[in-house]
Amino acid sequence: MTTILILAAGEQVQDPARGNYPLFLSEVRGKLLVEQLFYSFQSLAPRKFIFSAREQDVRQYHIDNILKQIDPNCVLIRGRGLTKGAACTALLAIDQIDPDEELIVTNANDLSDVDLRTVIRHFKDVGADAGTITFESLHPRYSYVRIDKDGMVQEAAEKSPISRHATVGLFWFARGEDFLTAVQKMIRKDVNIGQKYYICPSLNELILLGKRIATWQLQLNEYHPFKSAQQLNSFDNMLDVGRFS
C-alpha cells in the first residue's frame, strides 16, 4: 500500500490576476490544480493521502473543505507558520507515515503527464529503494541528480545544476522509514540551502547507506511546473492553442 504526502506548507506564490489565491488553488483544465494532483495518483490506489498546509492558509482559503470534497479520508496536517523548508514540512506528518509502507512525497505545485503505475513499476523492477522523476533543465530553481549509465542516482543537490537531470519534486520510497531516516540525518548534519532544508539532498544520505535510487526521465512537454504565476499563465496559453488536451 502507498501513502501520498503532498506538501503545501511553504510560503505560497500567489497570482494577483487570479484573486491572490495560492497557485495550487488555480484552475487548470477546468479543475483546481490540487484536485488534478490528487487524481494523478488514483491509478496507484493509495491507502492514504496526507496534505500538509499552513494553518493560516487553511483558514483563509477553506482548504479543509476543499480536501473533504476531493477525498473525505485525506489527513490534513496544519502547520503553524512557515517551516524551514520542504523536509521540515514533511516531518510534520511523521506520525502519519508508516515506516514499512511505500511513500510518495510531492510538491503541490506540479503536474506531470505520466502513468505513475509505469514509473513505480520501473523503480521496483530495478530493485530501487527510492526513486525520483527527472526532466532536462539547467535552471537553478530546481533540484538535481547526477546519474550513472543505468539511471541510478550517484549524487543529489538542491538549486545547483550538477547535471541536466532536474527533478520534478516527486520522490518515491519503498519504505517510509528510509525517507524519515534520510531527512533526519540530513537535518542533523545541517545540510541546508539558504537556511532551508530540502528533500532532494536527503537522497545523499540513502546513497551513503548503500541504497539504490532510480530515475525516470520525462520529456519536456510532460512536466508542468507551477512555481510562478508566469509558468501557470504559459501553461494556460498552451492549452488555448491546443498543445495539451
mmCIF file of C-alpha atoms in Angstrom:
data_model
loop_
_atom_site.group_PDB
_atom_site.id
_atom_site.type_symbol
_atom_site.label_atom_id
_atom_site.label_comp_id
_atom_site.label_asym_id
_atom_site.label_seq_id
_atom_site.Cartn_x
_atom_site.Cartn_y
_atom_site.Cartn_z
ATOM 1 C CA MET A 1 0.000 0.000 0.000
ATOM 2 C CA THR A 2 1.095 3.557 -0.702
ATOM 3 C CA THR A 3 0.826 6.801 1.233
ATOM 4 C CA ILE A 4 0.890 10.076 -0.728
ATOM 5 C CA LEU A 5 2.249 13.109 1.136
ATOM 6 C CA ILE A 6 1.541 16.440 -0.587
ATOM 7 C CA LEU A 7 3.499 19.457 0.632
ATOM 8 C CA ALA A 8 1.902 22.906 0.586
ATOM 9 C CA ALA A 9 3.032 24.465 3.873
ATOM 10 C CA GLY A 10 5.742 26.690 2.448
ATOM 11 C CA GLU A 11 5.373 30.333 1.514
ATOM 12 C CA GLN A 12 2.837 30.243 -1.304
ATOM 13 C CA VAL A 13 3.292 32.081 -4.584
ATOM 14 C CA GLN A 14 0.125 33.988 -5.419
ATOM 15 C CA ASP A 15 -1.211 35.402 -8.669
ATOM 16 C CA PRO A 16 -2.935 38.811 -8.361
ATOM 17 C CA ALA A 17 -4.632 38.217 -11.721
ATOM 18 C CA ARG A 18 -6.357 35.150 -10.245
ATOM 19 C CA GLY A 19 -7.523 36.688 -6.988
ATOM 20 C CA ASN A 20 -4.303 36.232 -4.981
ATOM 21 C CA TYR A 21 -5.001 32.580 -4.260
ATOM 22 C CA PRO A 22 -2.087 30.154 -3.814
ATOM 23 C CA LEU A 23 -1.107 28.627 -7.148
ATOM 24 C CA PHE A 24 -2.199 25.143 -6.076
ATOM 25 C CA LEU A 25 -5.754 26.534 -5.920
ATOM 26 C CA SER A 26 -5.598 27.780 -9.510
ATOM 27 C CA GLU A 27 -7.919 26.213 -12.058
ATOM 28 C CA VAL A 28 -6.149 24.055 -14.632
ATOM 29 C CA ARG A 29 -8.102 22.180 -17.318
ATOM 30 C CA GLY A 30 -11.311 23.169 -15.554
ATOM 31 C CA LYS A 31 -10.320 21.811 -12.133
ATOM 32 C CA LEU A 32 -8.191 23.028 -9.250
ATOM 33 C CA LEU A 33 -4.513 22.182 -9.598
ATOM 34 C CA VAL A 34 -4.607 20.384 -6.246
ATOM 35 C CA GLU A 35 -7.596 18.342 -7.446
ATOM 36 C CA GLN A 36 -5.720 17.350 -10.599
ATOM 37 C CA LEU A 37 -2.787 16.330 -8.433
ATOM 38 C CA PHE A 38 -4.929 14.010 -6.306
ATOM 39 C CA TYR A 39 -6.426 12.388 -9.396
ATOM 40 C CA SER A 40 -2.980 11.807 -10.901
ATOM 41 C CA PHE A 41 -2.265 9.329 -8.092
ATOM 42 C CA GLN A 42 -5.516 7.376 -8.279
ATOM 43 C CA SER A 43 -4.021 4.738 -10.569
ATOM 44 C CA LEU A 44 -1.804 3.702 -7.645
ATOM 45 C CA ALA A 45 -4.837 3.039 -5.411
ATOM 46 C CA PRO A 46 -3.150 4.817 -2.477
ATOM 47 C CA ARG A 47 -4.092 3.805 1.029
ATOM 48 C CA LYS A 48 -3.936 7.342 2.331
ATOM 49 C CA PHE A 49 -3.412 10.950 1.260
ATOM 50 C CA ILE A 50 -1.735 13.409 3.615
ATOM 51 C CA PHE A 51 -1.859 17.131 2.829
ATOM 52 C CA SER A 52 0.408 19.496 4.752
ATOM 53 C CA ALA A 53 -0.577 23.178 4.693
ATOM 54 C CA ARG A 54 -0.201 26.287 6.823
ATOM 55 C CA GLU A 55 -2.960 26.865 9.351
ATOM 56 C CA GLN A 56 -3.255 30.429 8.053
ATOM 57 C CA ASP A 57 -3.924 29.173 4.517
ATOM 58 C CA VAL A 58 -6.345 26.505 5.729
ATOM 59 C CA ARG A 59 -8.463 29.136 7.466
ATOM 60 C CA GLN A 60 -8.235 31.794 4.770
ATOM 61 C CA TYR A 61 -8.943 29.540 1.783
ATOM 62 C CA HIS A 62 -11.039 26.808 3.467
ATOM 63 C CA ILE A 63 -8.573 24.151 2.376
ATOM 64 C CA ASP A 64 -10.112 21.673 4.815
ATOM 65 C CA ASN A 65 -13.455 21.856 2.995
ATOM 66 C CA ILE A 66 -11.779 21.599 -0.409
ATOM 67 C CA LEU A 67 -9.930 18.449 0.625
ATOM 68 C CA LYS A 68 -13.100 16.884 2.036
ATOM 69 C CA GLN A 69 -14.733 17.234 -1.373
ATOM 70 C CA ILE A 70 -11.739 15.694 -3.150
ATOM 71 C CA ASP A 71 -11.043 12.882 -0.672
ATOM 72 C CA PRO A 72 -13.042 12.710 2.580
ATOM 73 C CA ASN A 73 -10.349 10.490 4.112
ATOM 74 C CA CYS A 74 -7.439 12.827 3.408
ATOM 75 C CA VAL A 75 -5.388 13.643 6.515
ATOM 76 C CA LEU A 76 -4.789 17.389 6.815
ATOM 77 C CA ILE A 77 -1.661 18.492 8.679
ATOM 78 C CA ARG A 78 -1.863 22.112 9.822
ATOM 79 C CA GLY A 79 1.488 23.821 10.294
ATOM 80 C CA ARG A 80 1.860 26.897 12.444
ATOM 81 C CA GLY A 81 3.682 29.487 10.365
ATOM 82 C CA LEU A 82 6.420 28.806 7.856
ATOM 83 C CA THR A 83 8.709 25.813 8.252
ATOM 84 C CA LYS A 84 12.418 25.652 7.483
ATOM 85 C CA GLY A 85 11.767 24.047 4.118
ATOM 86 C CA ALA A 86 10.090 21.065 2.477
ATOM 87 C CA ALA A 87 11.945 18.488 4.576
ATOM 88 C CA CYS A 88 10.650 20.070 7.780
ATOM 89 C CA THR A 89 7.162 20.340 6.307
ATOM 90 C CA ALA A 90 7.255 16.621 5.539
ATOM 91 C CA LEU A 91 8.327 15.769 9.075
ATOM 92 C CA LEU A 92 5.159 17.411 10.403
ATOM 93 C CA ALA A 93 3.450 14.263 9.121
ATOM 94 C CA ILE A 94 5.847 11.850 10.830
ATOM 95 C CA ASP A 95 3.079 10.275 12.935
ATOM 96 C CA GLN A 96 1.067 9.519 9.785
ATOM 97 C CA ILE A 97 3.895 7.823 7.857
ATOM 98 C CA ASP A 98 4.014 4.039 8.115
ATOM 99 C CA PRO A 99 7.703 3.033 8.242
ATOM 100 C CA ASP A 100 7.046 -0.210 6.364
ATOM 101 C CA GLU A 101 4.803 1.123 3.579
ATOM 102 C CA GLU A 102 5.602 2.790 0.282
ATOM 103 C CA LEU A 103 5.653 6.567 0.438
ATOM 104 C CA ILE A 104 5.466 9.251 -2.233
ATOM 105 C CA VAL A 105 6.366 12.819 -1.283
ATOM 106 C CA THR A 106 5.448 15.525 -3.775
ATOM 107 C CA ASN A 107 5.047 19.274 -4.160
ATOM 108 C CA ALA A 108 1.574 20.754 -4.500
ATOM 109 C CA ASN A 109 2.525 22.976 -7.449
ATOM 110 C CA ASP A 110 3.489 20.468 -10.146
ATOM 111 C CA LEU A 111 1.752 18.239 -12.694
ATOM 112 C CA SER A 112 3.287 15.506 -14.839
ATOM 113 C CA ASP A 113 1.682 13.784 -17.818
ATOM 114 C CA VAL A 114 2.918 10.303 -16.976
ATOM 115 C CA ASP A 115 1.411 6.990 -15.928
ATOM 116 C CA LEU A 116 2.702 6.705 -12.374
ATOM 117 C CA ARG A 117 1.978 2.978 -12.314
ATOM 118 C CA THR A 118 4.551 2.518 -15.060
ATOM 119 C CA VAL A 119 7.064 4.701 -13.232
ATOM 120 C CA ILE A 120 6.723 2.921 -9.890
ATOM 121 C CA ARG A 121 6.805 -0.470 -11.597
ATOM 122 C CA HIS A 122 10.125 0.518 -13.173
ATOM 123 C CA PHE A 123 11.540 1.559 -9.796
ATOM 124 C CA LYS A 124 10.580 -1.806 -8.352
ATOM 125 C CA ASP A 125 11.796 -3.793 -11.360
ATOM 126 C CA VAL A 126 15.310 -2.365 -10.994
ATOM 127 C CA GLY A 127 15.359 -3.117 -7.269
ATOM 128 C CA ALA A 128 15.356 0.502 -6.142
ATOM 129 C CA ASP A 129 14.880 1.619 -2.548
ATOM 130 C CA ALA A 130 13.837 5.077 -3.730
ATOM 131 C CA GLY A 131 13.195 6.886 -6.976
ATOM 132 C CA THR A 132 12.587 10.285 -8.494
ATOM 133 C CA ILE A 133 11.262 11.625 -11.792
ATOM 134 C CA THR A 134 13.512 13.942 -13.794
ATOM 135 C CA PHE A 135 13.418 16.272 -16.787
ATOM 136 C CA GLU A 136 16.086 18.210 -18.653
ATOM 137 C CA SER A 137 16.976 21.650 -17.292
ATOM 138 C CA LEU A 138 19.840 23.832 -16.098
ATOM 139 C CA HIS A 139 17.796 26.436 -14.197
ATOM 140 C CA PRO A 140 18.973 26.862 -10.578
ATOM 141 C CA ARG A 141 15.400 26.952 -9.246
ATOM 142 C CA TYR A 142 15.244 23.129 -9.383
ATOM 143 C CA SER A 143 16.845 20.215 -7.548
ATOM 144 C CA TYR A 144 19.204 17.941 -9.479
ATOM 145 C CA VAL A 145 20.620 14.432 -9.509
ATOM 146 C CA ARG A 146 23.725 13.034 -11.156
ATOM 147 C CA ILE A 147 23.125 9.547 -12.511
ATOM 148 C CA ASP A 148 25.182 6.648 -13.848
ATOM 149 C CA LYS A 149 24.703 4.809 -17.153
ATOM 150 C CA ASP A 150 21.925 2.720 -15.584
ATOM 151 C CA GLY A 151 19.972 5.768 -14.409
ATOM 152 C CA MET A 152 20.865 5.270 -10.754
ATOM 153 C CA VAL A 153 21.456 8.386 -8.647
ATOM 154 C CA GLN A 154 25.070 8.983 -7.636
ATOM 155 C CA GLU A 155 24.620 12.430 -6.114
ATOM 156 C CA ALA A 156 21.794 14.863 -5.350
ATOM 157 C CA ALA A 157 21.839 18.636 -4.979
ATOM 158 C CA GLU A 158 19.387 21.475 -4.434
ATOM 159 C CA LYS A 159 19.336 24.548 -6.679
ATOM 160 C CA SER A 160 22.708 23.561 -8.131
ATOM 161 C CA PRO A 161 22.769 22.057 -11.662
ATOM 162 C CA ILE A 162 25.250 19.213 -11.113
ATOM 163 C CA SER A 163 23.791 17.624 -14.265
ATOM 164 C CA ARG A 164 20.985 18.218 -16.738
ATOM 165 C CA HIS A 165 18.692 15.926 -14.737
ATOM 166 C CA ALA A 166 16.374 18.175 -12.723
ATOM 167 C CA THR A 167 13.758 16.551 -10.500
ATOM 168 C CA VAL A 168 10.040 17.274 -10.685
ATOM 169 C CA GLY A 169 9.758 17.394 -6.898
ATOM 170 C CA LEU A 170 8.308 13.885 -6.597
ATOM 171 C CA PHE A 171 10.136 11.248 -4.563
ATOM 172 C CA TRP A 172 9.166 7.593 -4.092
ATOM 173 C CA PHE A 173 10.402 5.446 -1.213
ATOM 174 C CA ALA A 174 9.891 1.699 -0.944
ATOM 175 C CA ARG A 175 9.678 2.151 2.829
ATOM 176 C CA GLY A 176 8.629 5.250 4.730
ATOM 177 C CA GLU A 177 11.368 4.544 7.250
ATOM 178 C CA ASP A 178 14.064 5.205 4.636
ATOM 179 C CA PHE A 179 12.618 8.645 3.946
ATOM 180 C CA LEU A 180 12.417 9.558 7.624
ATOM 181 C CA THR A 181 15.943 8.296 8.276
ATOM 182 C CA ALA A 182 17.405 10.210 5.331
ATOM 183 C CA VAL A 183 15.707 13.510 6.145
ATOM 184 C CA GLN A 184 16.583 13.358 9.832
ATOM 185 C CA LYS A 185 20.230 12.535 9.086
ATOM 186 C CA MET A 186 20.419 15.432 6.637
ATOM 187 C CA ILE A 187 18.946 17.891 9.133
ATOM 188 C CA ARG A 188 21.287 16.712 11.888
ATOM 189 C CA LYS A 189 24.195 17.400 9.528
ATOM 190 C CA ASP A 190 22.716 20.865 8.910
ATOM 191 C CA VAL A 191 22.667 20.421 5.137
ATOM 192 C CA ASN A 192 20.640 23.481 4.163
ATOM 193 C CA ILE A 193 20.348 25.963 1.328
ATOM 194 C CA GLY A 194 19.604 29.487 2.464
ATOM 195 C CA GLN A 195 18.641 28.171 5.917
ATOM 196 C CA LYS A 196 16.043 25.858 4.392
ATOM 197 C CA TYR A 197 16.077 22.056 4.343
ATOM 198 C CA TYR A 198 15.011 20.400 1.105
ATOM 199 C CA ILE A 199 14.158 16.794 0.315
ATOM 200 C CA CYS A 200 16.347 16.086 -2.704
ATOM 201 C CA PRO A 201 19.692 16.407 -0.839
ATOM 202 C CA SER A 202 18.477 13.795 1.650
ATOM 203 C CA LEU A 203 18.937 11.218 -1.126
ATOM 204 C CA ASN A 204 22.670 11.547 -0.471
ATOM 205 C CA GLU A 205 22.094 10.029 2.961
ATOM 206 C CA LEU A 206 20.471 6.975 1.376
ATOM 207 C CA ILE A 207 23.388 6.658 -1.038
ATOM 208 C CA LEU A 208 25.770 6.621 1.927
ATOM 209 C CA LEU A 209 23.684 3.791 3.390
ATOM 210 C CA GLY A 210 24.127 1.787 0.192
ATOM 211 C CA LYS A 211 20.557 2.302 -1.027
ATOM 212 C CA ARG A 212 19.655 2.251 -4.723
ATOM 213 C CA ILE A 213 17.850 5.303 -6.103
ATOM 214 C CA ALA A 214 16.345 5.032 -9.582
ATOM 215 C CA THR A 215 15.170 7.712 -12.011
ATOM 216 C CA TRP A 216 12.527 8.085 -14.705
ATOM 217 C CA GLN A 217 13.161 10.697 -17.393
ATOM 218 C CA LEU A 218 10.281 12.841 -18.673
ATOM 219 C CA GLN A 219 10.118 14.694 -21.952
ATOM 220 C CA LEU A 220 9.915 18.463 -21.532
ATOM 221 C CA ASN A 221 6.278 18.548 -22.660
ATOM 222 C CA GLU A 222 5.321 16.010 -19.974
ATOM 223 C CA TYR A 223 6.238 18.201 -16.985
ATOM 224 C CA HIS A 224 4.274 21.279 -15.973
ATOM 225 C CA PRO A 225 5.771 23.178 -13.008
ATOM 226 C CA PHE A 226 3.692 25.946 -11.466
ATOM 227 C CA LYS A 227 6.278 27.677 -9.316
ATOM 228 C CA SER A 228 5.323 31.127 -10.563
ATOM 229 C CA ALA A 229 2.287 32.891 -11.978
ATOM 230 C CA GLN A 230 4.183 33.208 -15.256
ATOM 231 C CA GLN A 231 4.555 29.415 -15.557
ATOM 232 C CA LEU A 232 0.859 28.930 -14.878
ATOM 233 C CA ASN A 233 -0.116 31.535 -17.457
ATOM 234 C CA SER A 234 2.222 29.972 -20.015
ATOM 235 C CA PHE A 235 0.550 26.609 -19.483
ATOM 236 C CA ASP A 236 -2.886 28.188 -19.926
ATOM 237 C CA ASN A 237 -1.701 29.717 -23.197
ATOM 238 C CA MET A 238 -0.515 26.324 -24.438
ATOM 239 C CA LEU A 239 -3.922 24.866 -23.601
ATOM 240 C CA ASP A 240 -5.567 27.661 -25.565
ATOM 241 C CA VAL A 241 -3.609 26.842 -28.707
ATOM 242 C CA GLY A 242 -4.298 23.147 -28.329
ATOM 243 C CA ARG A 243 -0.809 21.915 -27.445
ATOM 244 C CA PHE A 244 -2.205 19.995 -24.484
ATOM 245 C CA SER A 245 -5.554 18.311 -24.007
#
